[in-house]
mmCIF file of C-alpha atoms and ligand atoms in Angstrom:
data_model
loop_
_atom_site.group_PDB
_atom_site.id
_atom_site.type_symbol
_atom_site.label_atom_id
_atom_site.label_comp_id
_atom_site.label_asym_id
_atom_site.label_seq_id
_atom_site.Cartn_x
_atom_site.Cartn_y
_atom_site.Cartn_z
ATOM 1 C CA UNK A 244 126.320 74.403 189.951
ATOM 2 C CA UNK A 245 126.948 70.761 188.586
ATOM 3 C CA UNK A 246 126.448 68.264 190.713
ATOM 4 C CA UNK A 247 128.333 67.135 193.446
ATOM 5 C CA UNK A 248 131.360 64.599 192.661
ATOM 6 C CA UNK A 249 131.822 62.173 195.606
ATOM 7 C CA UNK A 250 135.653 61.400 196.030
ATOM 8 C CA UNK A 251 135.996 57.731 198.036
ATOM 9 C CA UNK A 252 139.662 56.983 198.685
ATOM 10 C CA UNK A 253 141.617 54.050 199.712
ATOM 11 C CA UNK A 254 141.932 53.261 203.286
ATOM 12 C CA UNK A 255 145.536 52.015 202.876
ATOM 13 C CA UNK A 256 146.553 54.545 205.486
ATOM 14 C CA UNK A 257 149.652 52.939 207.367
ATOM 15 C CA UNK A 258 151.581 52.650 203.486
ATOM 16 C CA UNK A 259 152.750 55.273 200.863
ATOM 17 C CA UNK A 260 150.233 54.914 198.169
ATOM 18 C CA UNK A 261 146.933 54.772 200.640
ATOM 19 C CA UNK A 262 149.156 57.515 201.753
ATOM 20 C CA UNK A 263 148.996 59.833 198.498
ATOM 21 C CA UNK A 264 145.334 58.785 197.670
ATOM 22 C CA UNK A 265 144.341 60.667 201.035
ATOM 23 C CA UNK A 266 146.461 63.591 199.675
ATOM 24 C CA UNK A 267 144.692 63.345 196.866
ATOM 25 C CA UNK A 268 141.292 62.845 198.329
ATOM 26 C CA UNK A 269 141.896 66.015 200.899
ATOM 27 C CA UNK A 270 143.193 68.418 197.945
ATOM 28 C CA UNK A 271 140.377 67.862 195.809
ATOM 29 C CA UNK A 272 138.015 68.709 198.185
ATOM 30 C CA UNK A 273 139.227 71.643 198.955
ATOM 31 C CA UNK A 274 137.230 72.511 195.680
ATOM 32 C CA UNK A 275 133.656 73.458 195.748
ATOM 33 C CA UNK A 276 131.243 70.562 195.233
ATOM 34 C CA UNK A 277 133.597 67.784 195.684
ATOM 35 C CA UNK A 278 132.470 65.717 198.733
ATOM 36 C CA UNK A 279 134.480 63.655 200.778
ATOM 37 C CA UNK A 280 133.876 59.728 200.900
ATOM 38 C CA UNK A 281 135.225 57.891 204.010
ATOM 39 C CA UNK A 282 135.465 54.253 203.029
ATOM 40 C CA UNK A 283 135.014 52.766 206.639
ATOM 41 C CA UNK A 284 131.677 55.112 207.276
ATOM 42 C CA UNK A 285 130.704 54.208 203.372
ATOM 43 C CA UNK A 286 130.938 49.998 204.463
ATOM 44 C CA UNK A 287 129.470 50.876 207.569
ATOM 45 C CA UNK A 288 126.604 53.266 207.281
ATOM 46 C CA UNK A 289 125.889 53.801 203.144
ATOM 47 C CA UNK A 290 122.972 55.355 204.276
ATOM 48 C CA UNK A 291 124.714 58.051 205.372
ATOM 49 C CA UNK A 292 125.899 59.008 201.715
ATOM 50 C CA UNK A 293 123.051 57.907 200.174
ATOM 51 C CA UNK A 294 122.069 61.733 199.807
ATOM 52 C CA UNK A 295 125.395 63.124 198.172
ATOM 53 C CA UNK A 296 125.619 59.436 196.410
ATOM 54 C CA UNK A 297 122.208 60.231 194.215
ATOM 55 C CA UNK A 298 122.847 63.711 193.302
ATOM 56 C CA UNK A 299 126.277 63.507 192.745
ATOM 57 C CA UNK A 300 128.792 61.014 190.989
ATOM 58 C CA UNK A 301 131.345 58.825 192.079
ATOM 59 C CA UNK A 302 135.368 58.853 191.622
ATOM 60 C CA UNK A 303 137.758 56.419 193.288
ATOM 61 C CA UNK A 304 141.553 56.263 194.090
ATOM 62 C CA UNK A 305 142.857 53.187 194.555
ATOM 63 C CA UNK A 306 145.894 52.740 196.180
ATOM 64 C CA UNK A 307 147.079 49.413 194.845
ATOM 65 C CA UNK A 308 146.499 46.896 192.757
ATOM 66 C CA UNK A 309 144.062 45.236 195.652
ATOM 67 C CA UNK A 310 141.802 47.729 194.680
ATOM 68 C CA UNK A 311 139.933 47.969 198.156
ATOM 69 C CA UNK A 312 137.779 51.604 197.032
ATOM 70 C CA UNK A 313 136.664 50.177 193.645
ATOM 71 C CA UNK A 314 135.883 46.539 195.254
ATOM 72 C CA UNK A 315 133.281 48.439 197.931
ATOM 73 C CA UNK A 316 132.058 51.146 195.887
ATOM 74 C CA UNK A 317 131.392 47.319 193.586
ATOM 75 C CA UNK A 318 130.301 45.313 196.706
ATOM 76 C CA UNK A 319 127.406 48.176 197.232
ATOM 77 C CA UNK A 320 126.944 48.707 193.530
ATOM 78 C CA UNK A 321 127.711 52.489 192.783
ATOM 79 C CA UNK A 322 128.607 53.690 189.715
ATOM 80 C CA UNK A 323 131.907 54.923 189.639
ATOM 81 C CA UNK A 324 132.481 57.877 187.420
ATOM 82 C CA UNK A 325 136.203 58.455 186.737
ATOM 83 C CA UNK A 326 138.837 56.232 189.161
ATOM 84 C CA UNK A 327 142.603 56.706 189.368
ATOM 85 C CA UNK A 328 145.056 53.847 190.560
ATOM 86 C CA UNK A 329 147.762 55.592 192.495
ATOM 87 C CA UNK A 330 150.280 52.674 191.598
ATOM 88 C CA UNK A 331 149.796 51.714 188.344
ATOM 89 C CA UNK A 332 150.140 55.832 187.684
ATOM 90 C CA UNK A 333 153.485 56.008 189.985
ATOM 91 C CA UNK A 334 155.054 52.986 187.499
ATOM 92 C CA UNK A 335 154.073 55.392 184.912
ATOM 93 C CA UNK A 336 156.149 57.592 185.601
ATOM 94 C CA UNK A 337 158.635 55.787 186.847
ATOM 95 C CA UNK A 338 158.636 56.709 190.747
ATOM 96 C CA UNK A 339 159.356 54.188 193.242
ATOM 97 C CA UNK A 340 156.751 54.297 195.802
ATOM 98 C CA UNK A 341 157.797 51.766 198.696
ATOM 99 C CA UNK A 342 155.804 50.867 200.867
ATOM 100 C CA UNK A 343 157.020 53.613 204.195
ATOM 101 C CA UNK A 344 154.595 57.255 203.858
ATOM 102 C CA UNK A 345 156.968 59.765 202.709
ATOM 103 C CA UNK A 346 156.102 63.476 202.521
ATOM 104 C CA UNK A 347 159.439 64.799 199.456
ATOM 105 C CA UNK A 348 159.038 66.011 195.953
ATOM 106 C CA UNK A 349 158.730 62.819 194.174
ATOM 107 C CA UNK A 350 155.394 62.261 195.613
ATOM 108 C CA UNK A 351 154.211 65.673 195.635
ATOM 109 C CA UNK A 352 154.970 65.298 192.259
ATOM 110 C CA UNK A 353 152.804 62.611 191.698
ATOM 111 C CA UNK A 354 149.820 64.116 193.721
ATOM 112 C CA UNK A 355 149.785 66.853 191.036
ATOM 113 C CA UNK A 356 149.841 64.115 187.648
ATOM 114 C CA UNK A 357 147.094 62.381 189.731
ATOM 115 C CA UNK A 358 144.702 65.427 190.465
ATOM 116 C CA UNK A 359 145.361 66.556 186.675
ATOM 117 C CA UNK A 360 144.480 62.840 185.803
ATOM 118 C CA UNK A 361 140.927 63.114 187.680
ATOM 119 C CA UNK A 362 139.643 67.013 186.111
ATOM 120 C CA UNK A 363 141.136 65.892 181.999
ATOM 121 C CA UNK A 364 139.019 63.429 181.471
ATOM 122 C CA UNK A 365 135.961 65.813 180.802
ATOM 123 C CA UNK A 366 137.929 67.353 178.535
ATOM 124 C CA UNK A 367 139.257 65.832 175.794
ATOM 125 C CA UNK A 368 137.012 63.932 173.832
ATOM 126 C CA UNK A 369 137.452 63.546 170.029
ATOM 127 C CA UNK A 370 133.888 63.573 167.893
ATOM 128 C CA UNK A 371 133.625 59.552 166.497
ATOM 129 C CA UNK A 372 133.618 59.335 162.958
ATOM 130 C CA UNK A 373 132.527 55.637 162.469
ATOM 131 C CA UNK A 374 129.547 55.760 160.107
ATOM 132 C CA UNK A 375 126.986 53.358 161.402
ATOM 133 C CA UNK A 376 125.490 50.600 159.491
ATOM 134 C CA UNK A 377 121.496 50.820 159.536
ATOM 135 C CA UNK A 378 120.732 47.773 161.453
ATOM 136 C CA UNK A 379 122.588 44.693 162.572
ATOM 137 C CA UNK A 380 121.273 41.594 162.126
ATOM 138 C CA UNK A 381 122.465 38.734 164.580
ATOM 139 C CA UNK A 382 122.169 35.306 165.313
ATOM 140 C CA UNK A 383 121.660 33.536 167.944
ATOM 141 C CA UNK A 384 121.810 29.827 170.082
ATOM 142 C CA UNK A 385 121.234 29.245 173.697
ATOM 143 C CA UNK A 386 122.569 27.167 176.382
ATOM 144 C CA UNK A 387 120.917 26.441 179.578
ATOM 145 C CA UNK A 388 118.588 29.677 179.997
ATOM 146 C CA UNK A 389 121.659 32.311 178.452
ATOM 147 C CA UNK A 390 120.808 33.509 175.516
ATOM 148 C CA UNK A 391 123.912 34.381 173.088
ATOM 149 C CA UNK A 392 123.522 36.693 170.492
ATOM 150 C CA UNK A 393 126.579 37.093 167.886
ATOM 151 C CA UNK A 394 126.427 39.987 164.366
ATOM 152 C CA UNK A 395 125.865 38.734 161.177
ATOM 153 C CA UNK A 396 127.668 41.008 159.416
ATOM 154 C CA UNK A 397 130.648 43.499 159.406
ATOM 155 C CA UNK A 398 132.185 41.888 162.490
ATOM 156 C CA UNK A 399 135.216 40.673 163.112
ATOM 157 C CA UNK A 400 136.178 38.751 166.272
ATOM 158 C CA UNK A 401 139.202 37.510 168.044
ATOM 159 C CA UNK A 402 139.105 34.599 170.803
ATOM 160 C CA UNK A 403 139.835 37.231 173.280
ATOM 161 C CA UNK A 404 135.980 37.702 172.851
ATOM 162 C CA UNK A 405 136.310 41.375 171.920
ATOM 163 C CA UNK A 406 134.616 42.706 168.363
ATOM 164 C CA UNK A 407 135.030 45.315 165.985
ATOM 165 C CA UNK A 408 133.723 46.961 163.099
ATOM 166 C CA UNK A 409 134.503 48.633 160.289
ATOM 167 C CA UNK A 410 134.015 51.662 158.411
ATOM 168 C CA UNK A 411 136.713 53.325 155.938
ATOM 169 C CA UNK A 412 139.634 53.313 158.259
ATOM 170 C CA UNK A 413 137.765 53.283 161.466
ATOM 171 C CA UNK A 414 137.054 50.538 163.521
ATOM 172 C CA UNK A 415 134.739 50.036 166.550
ATOM 173 C CA UNK A 416 135.698 47.883 169.184
ATOM 174 C CA UNK A 417 133.436 46.248 171.711
ATOM 175 C CA UNK A 418 133.281 43.267 173.373
ATOM 176 C CA UNK A 419 130.653 40.168 172.752
ATOM 177 C CA UNK A 420 127.343 38.905 174.365
ATOM 178 C CA UNK A 421 129.429 36.469 175.939
ATOM 179 C CA UNK A 422 131.488 38.977 177.988
ATOM 180 C CA UNK A 423 128.481 40.602 179.014
ATOM 181 C CA UNK A 424 126.529 37.908 180.297
ATOM 182 C CA UNK A 425 129.852 36.318 182.099
ATOM 183 C CA UNK A 426 130.192 39.343 183.995
ATOM 184 C CA UNK A 427 126.610 40.650 184.566
ATOM 185 C CA UNK A 428 126.027 44.467 186.004
ATOM 186 C CA UNK A 429 129.288 46.056 184.470
ATOM 187 C CA UNK A 430 129.794 49.150 186.637
ATOM 188 C CA UNK A 431 133.182 50.810 185.364
ATOM 189 C CA UNK A 432 134.205 51.364 182.110
ATOM 190 C CA UNK A 433 137.844 52.285 181.667
ATOM 191 C CA UNK A 434 138.885 53.972 178.617
ATOM 192 C CA UNK A 435 142.174 54.137 176.882
ATOM 193 C CA UNK A 436 143.285 57.663 176.060
ATOM 194 C CA UNK A 437 143.067 58.652 173.247
ATOM 195 C CA UNK A 438 145.957 59.276 170.910
ATOM 196 C CA UNK A 439 147.011 56.085 172.422
ATOM 197 C CA UNK A 440 149.028 53.490 169.621
ATOM 198 C CA UNK A 441 147.868 49.965 169.789
ATOM 199 C CA UNK A 442 149.483 46.706 168.135
ATOM 200 C CA UNK A 443 146.728 44.269 168.199
ATOM 201 C CA UNK A 444 146.066 41.974 170.909
ATOM 202 C CA UNK A 445 147.433 45.270 173.243
ATOM 203 C CA UNK A 446 145.421 46.252 175.793
ATOM 204 C CA UNK A 447 142.797 48.658 175.134
ATOM 205 C CA UNK A 448 141.117 49.726 178.803
ATOM 206 C CA UNK A 449 139.070 47.565 181.136
ATOM 207 C CA UNK A 450 135.444 47.325 182.460
ATOM 208 C CA UNK A 451 134.151 46.164 185.736
ATOM 209 C CA UNK A 452 131.380 44.252 187.803
ATOM 210 C CA UNK A 453 131.267 43.788 190.796
ATOM 211 C CA UNK A 454 132.472 40.091 190.044
ATOM 212 C CA UNK A 455 135.519 41.379 188.000
ATOM 213 C CA UNK A 456 137.733 43.134 185.288
ATOM 214 C CA UNK A 457 138.111 42.597 181.891
ATOM 215 C CA UNK A 458 140.703 43.550 180.093
ATOM 216 C CA UNK A 459 139.882 44.234 176.496
ATOM 217 C CA UNK A 460 141.924 42.767 173.836
ATOM 218 C CA UNK A 461 142.068 44.748 170.677
ATOM 219 C CA UNK A 462 141.486 42.687 167.624
ATOM 220 C CA UNK A 463 143.166 45.296 165.603
ATOM 221 C CA UNK A 464 146.603 47.774 165.392
ATOM 222 C CA UNK A 465 146.037 51.606 164.847
ATOM 223 C CA UNK A 466 145.277 54.691 166.675
ATOM 224 C CA UNK A 467 142.659 55.353 169.705
ATOM 225 C CA UNK A 468 140.673 58.171 168.065
ATOM 226 C CA UNK A 469 137.493 58.166 170.667
ATOM 227 C CA UNK A 470 135.818 56.822 173.491
ATOM 228 C CA UNK A 471 132.394 55.920 173.786
ATOM 229 C CA UNK A 472 132.014 58.950 176.620
ATOM 230 C CA UNK A 473 128.443 58.044 177.369
ATOM 231 C CA UNK A 474 129.623 54.570 179.072
ATOM 232 C CA UNK A 475 130.845 56.686 182.000
ATOM 233 C CA UNK A 476 127.505 57.518 182.946
ATOM 234 C CA UNK A 477 125.659 54.801 181.462
ATOM 235 C CA UNK A 478 128.249 51.601 181.480
ATOM 236 C CA UNK A 479 125.011 49.712 181.626
ATOM 237 C CA UNK A 480 124.882 50.348 178.354
ATOM 238 C CA UNK A 481 127.566 47.450 177.576
ATOM 239 C CA UNK A 482 124.731 45.240 179.039
ATOM 240 C CA UNK A 483 121.754 46.000 176.891
ATOM 241 C CA UNK A 484 123.548 46.360 173.916
ATOM 242 C CA UNK A 485 127.266 44.988 173.759
ATOM 243 C CA UNK A 486 127.078 45.321 169.495
ATOM 244 C CA UNK A 487 126.401 48.974 169.323
ATOM 245 C CA UNK A 488 125.410 51.815 172.151
ATOM 246 C CA UNK A 489 127.908 49.600 174.065
ATOM 247 C CA UNK A 490 130.987 49.940 171.869
ATOM 248 C CA UNK A 491 134.610 51.030 173.182
ATOM 249 C CA UNK A 492 136.824 52.385 171.268
ATOM 250 C CA UNK A 493 137.616 53.862 167.913
ATOM 251 C CA UNK A 494 140.396 53.240 166.043
ATOM 252 C CA UNK A 495 142.266 54.669 163.120
ATOM 253 C CA UNK A 496 142.812 51.243 161.206
ATOM 254 C CA UNK A 497 146.356 50.816 160.810
ATOM 255 C CA UNK A 498 147.252 47.193 158.810
ATOM 256 C CA UNK A 499 144.139 46.184 158.800
ATOM 257 C CA UNK A 500 144.793 43.399 156.332
ATOM 258 C CA UNK A 501 147.185 42.068 157.751
ATOM 259 C CA UNK A 502 145.101 42.222 161.663
ATOM 260 C CA UNK A 503 142.652 40.110 160.065
ATOM 261 C CA UNK A 504 144.585 36.946 159.572
ATOM 262 C CA UNK A 505 144.496 36.408 163.241
ATOM 263 C CA UNK A 506 140.553 37.338 163.432
ATOM 264 C CA UNK A 507 137.334 35.375 163.285
ATOM 265 C CA UNK A 508 134.354 36.091 161.133
ATOM 266 C CA UNK A 509 130.731 35.517 161.939
ATOM 267 C CA UNK A 510 130.872 32.038 160.662
ATOM 268 C CA UNK A 511 133.755 31.307 162.889
ATOM 269 C CA UNK A 512 133.559 33.382 166.129
ATOM 270 C CA UNK A 513 129.139 31.471 166.421
ATOM 271 C CA UNK A 514 130.814 27.695 165.902
ATOM 272 C CA UNK A 515 134.066 28.901 168.751
ATOM 273 C CA UNK A 516 131.067 30.145 170.931
ATOM 274 C CA UNK A 517 129.310 27.848 171.049
ATOM 275 C CA UNK A 518 132.068 25.412 171.926
ATOM 276 C CA UNK A 519 133.380 27.174 174.393
ATOM 277 C CA UNK A 520 129.938 27.489 176.411
ATOM 278 C CA UNK A 521 129.506 24.550 175.896
ATOM 279 C CA UNK A 522 133.280 23.397 177.270
ATOM 280 C CA UNK A 523 132.756 25.992 180.307
ATOM 281 C CA UNK A 524 128.946 25.918 181.797
ATOM 282 C CA UNK A 525 129.237 22.169 183.647
ATOM 283 C CA UNK B 222 140.719 21.408 177.047
ATOM 284 C CA UNK B 223 143.217 19.504 176.292
ATOM 285 C CA UNK B 224 142.312 19.881 172.250
ATOM 286 C CA UNK B 225 141.935 23.510 172.128
ATOM 287 C CA UNK B 226 143.673 25.910 169.722
ATOM 288 C CA UNK B 227 143.955 29.719 169.359
ATOM 289 C CA UNK B 228 143.568 31.214 166.017
ATOM 290 C CA UNK B 229 144.213 27.705 164.674
ATOM 291 C CA UNK B 230 147.395 26.892 166.160
ATOM 292 C CA UNK B 231 147.342 23.936 169.058
ATOM 293 C CA UNK B 232 147.504 25.214 172.425
ATOM 294 C CA UNK B 233 150.486 23.736 173.615
ATOM 295 C CA UNK B 234 152.832 25.362 170.398
ATOM 296 C CA UNK B 235 152.048 28.465 171.806
ATOM 297 C CA UNK B 236 153.679 29.578 175.698
ATOM 298 C CA UNK B 237 151.873 32.006 176.647
ATOM 299 C CA UNK B 238 151.319 31.730 180.585
ATOM 300 C CA UNK B 239 152.108 33.589 183.741
ATOM 301 C CA UNK B 240 155.566 33.665 185.141
ATOM 302 C CA UNK B 241 155.812 34.604 188.739
ATOM 303 C CA UNK B 242 158.554 36.400 190.438
ATOM 304 C CA UNK B 243 159.076 33.857 193.869
ATOM 305 C CA UNK B 244 161.981 36.529 195.229
ATOM 306 C CA UNK B 245 158.358 38.820 195.034
ATOM 307 C CA UNK B 246 155.236 36.823 195.353
ATOM 308 C CA UNK B 247 154.088 37.193 199.287
ATOM 309 C CA UNK B 248 151.211 33.929 198.904
ATOM 310 C CA UNK B 249 148.494 36.942 199.136
ATOM 311 C CA UNK B 250 146.557 33.811 196.205
ATOM 312 C CA UNK B 251 144.368 37.253 194.898
ATOM 313 C CA UNK B 252 146.217 35.881 191.494
ATOM 314 C CA UNK B 253 144.689 31.964 192.311
ATOM 315 C CA UNK B 254 141.367 33.904 193.621
ATOM 316 C CA UNK B 255 141.204 35.724 190.178
ATOM 317 C CA UNK B 256 141.669 33.779 187.602
ATOM 318 C CA UNK B 257 139.145 31.317 186.928
ATOM 319 C CA UNK B 258 140.545 28.908 184.201
ATOM 320 C CA UNK B 259 142.299 26.988 187.029
ATOM 321 C CA UNK B 260 145.568 27.870 185.796
ATOM 322 C CA UNK B 261 147.283 28.431 188.915
ATOM 323 C CA UNK B 262 147.506 25.600 191.702
ATOM 324 C CA UNK B 263 148.088 26.029 195.686
ATOM 325 C CA UNK B 264 150.172 23.461 197.526
ATOM 326 C CA UNK B 265 149.652 24.311 201.144
ATOM 327 C CA UNK B 266 152.240 22.087 202.263
ATOM 328 C CA UNK B 267 155.183 23.654 199.503
ATOM 329 C CA UNK B 268 157.138 26.204 199.334
ATOM 330 C CA UNK B 269 156.383 28.437 197.363
ATOM 331 C CA UNK B 270 152.253 27.009 197.919
ATOM 332 C CA UNK B 271 151.669 28.736 194.468
ATOM 333 C CA UNK B 272 152.344 27.063 191.317
ATOM 334 C CA UNK B 273 151.547 27.097 187.552
ATOM 335 C CA UNK B 274 150.230 23.920 186.942
ATOM 336 C CA UNK B 275 148.261 24.210 183.540
ATOM 337 C CA UNK B 276 149.552 27.146 181.881
ATOM 338 C CA UNK B 277 147.734 26.201 178.577
ATOM 339 C CA UNK B 278 144.929 26.881 180.314
ATOM 340 C CA UNK B 279 145.844 30.705 180.037
ATOM 341 C CA UNK B 280 144.318 32.719 177.675
ATOM 342 C CA UNK B 281 146.288 33.815 175.264
ATOM 343 C CA UNK B 282 146.961 37.292 175.618
ATOM 344 C CA UNK B 283 145.357 37.588 179.141
ATOM 345 C CA UNK B 284 147.200 39.311 181.659
ATOM 346 C CA UNK B 285 144.790 40.223 183.727
ATOM 347 C CA UNK B 286 145.941 38.445 187.393
ATOM 348 C CA UNK B 287 149.081 40.583 186.180
ATOM 349 C CA UNK B 288 146.841 43.522 186.829
ATOM 350 C CA UNK B 289 145.505 41.910 190.788
ATOM 351 C CA UNK B 290 148.984 40.864 191.852
ATOM 352 C CA UNK B 291 149.872 44.496 194.099
ATOM 353 C CA UNK B 292 153.479 43.218 194.145
ATOM 354 C CA UNK B 293 153.938 43.168 190.585
ATOM 355 C CA UNK B 294 155.618 39.910 190.681
ATOM 356 C CA UNK B 295 153.487 37.879 187.671
ATOM 357 C CA UNK B 296 155.120 39.071 183.749
ATOM 358 C CA UNK B 297 154.251 37.915 180.494
ATOM 359 C CA UNK B 298 155.678 36.753 177.855
ATOM 360 C CA UNK B 299 156.261 38.990 175.371
ATOM 361 C CA UNK B 300 152.869 39.947 173.196
ATOM 362 C CA UNK B 301 154.383 41.191 169.728
ATOM 363 C CA UNK B 302 156.631 38.462 169.666
ATOM 364 C CA UNK B 303 154.084 35.682 170.821
ATOM 365 C CA UNK B 304 151.585 37.426 167.397
ATOM 366 C CA UNK B 305 154.483 36.955 165.195
ATOM 367 C CA UNK B 306 155.428 33.412 166.233
ATOM 368 C CA UNK B 307 151.556 32.259 165.467
ATOM 369 C CA UNK B 308 151.723 33.847 162.350
ATOM 370 C CA UNK B 309 154.792 32.069 161.552
ATOM 371 C CA UNK B 310 153.155 28.650 162.582
ATOM 372 C CA UNK B 311 150.105 29.299 160.568
ATOM 373 C CA UNK B 312 151.647 30.018 157.726
ATOM 374 C CA UNK B 313 153.785 27.222 157.766
ATOM 375 C CA UNK B 314 150.726 25.144 158.185
ATOM 376 C CA UNK B 315 148.837 27.019 155.167
ATOM 377 C CA UNK B 316 151.550 26.350 153.230
ATOM 378 C CA UNK B 317 151.927 22.361 154.174
ATOM 379 C CA UNK B 318 148.753 21.851 153.439
ATOM 380 C CA UNK B 319 148.947 23.401 150.138
ATOM 381 C CA UNK B 320 151.908 21.556 148.943
ATOM 382 C CA UNK B 321 149.849 17.996 149.804
HETATM 383 S S1 SF4 C 106 148.877 38.211 193.271
HETATM 384 FE FE1 SF4 C 106 150.917 38.255 193.628
HETATM 385 S S2 SF4 C 106 151.919 38.370 195.224
HETATM 386 FE FE2 SF4 C 106 149.761 36.979 195.474
HETATM 387 S S3 SF4 C 106 149.987 34.987 194.929
HETATM 388 FE FE3 SF4 C 106 149.930 35.699 193.017
HETATM 389 S S4 SF4 C 106 151.322 35.975 192.106
HETATM 390 FE FE4 SF4 C 106 151.906 35.884 194.551
HETATM 391 S S1 SF4 C 107 146.322 35.906 182.333
HETATM 392 FE FE1 SF4 C 107 144.685 35.622 182.288
HETATM 393 S S2 SF4 C 107 144.003 33.422 181.840
HETATM 394 FE FE2 SF4 C 107 145.864 33.635 182.276
HETATM 395 S S3 SF4 C 107 146.424 32.901 184.304
HETATM 396 FE FE3 SF4 C 107 146.262 35.516 184.612
HETATM 397 S S4 SF4 C 107 143.823 35.617 184.607
HETATM 398 FE FE4 SF4 C 107 144.116 33.695 184.199
#
């Protein structure tokens, strides 16, 4: 049998979203190889779960955007393999949850959607179509004890510190060394959905460390064709290799010539970053 | 950061910052805690306590604090419109420069 899946729901039991998180978690534990993690006990006594967490992977169900469950996992430095957010899924489904606990058709349907969301993410991975260039050359500068690297060719950047690299009509997107160092240990990568159409500067998922969440702002417009699924097991690749192994998303470009007008090349980003680092580190 | 620019356009010509719907906001201050750019200000003695003090400190196209608001009290300007406007300003400036 494969590894255990540990399910960590939120603890907002008195509210509708929290109650739904509980229902989804209980439903999941009906399957074999799924272990329920009680947030209160985890917080009190993490060792109680050390063993299952070591052999298994963690799935988190946040009730609302306070993201208590994710934050708890983050503060205990447990990597999250998969997660859903009840309120966001409800919003996407056009369901208004409100505060009071409800047990009706609408909430049943929502539980169902959430359950589906949690099991499909395994399957539909399209293969990467990007042809990597042999070696990437970098230039770096230092500020205090930090060293920032920027790749020299075939990469473009936006001022939101995301990069894009092009191969034919396929683009790879990721975050720059600056973001990676700012966030420090990245614990979770939340990818966009395959097939999603993206305009330039739209959100392309997010990455999360115990410190904060960073939204990926797409440097280009296009359709999402692949996501880096290695990151689900090894989000630290974004820290170790932000410009190569830690790439996040692949898109089929729709209008790169126009997108390019609002992007920086190596020289411009290098200068931009130097200024930014000098300004922010007081 | 008074003379900052975004994509070569002066920051104060770009209208991008969080808008707070005070009929929804409950002063939880999650957004303030989240944003590292001193966009917000908290005045304990005023009501509302929360104020978008430095809208131009907000990172253009960032919408992250909107996500932290469990009550959905934060909205942002229209992204495609803003992109269009930035492009238009850049184009106008380029033309003005080549006319000289
Ligand atoms: S996070 Fe939302 S509710 Fe809380 S202070 Fe900010 S705007 Fe108000
Ligand atoms: S959108 Fe981003 S930069 Fe702007 S106020 Fe919110 S968190 Fe800060």
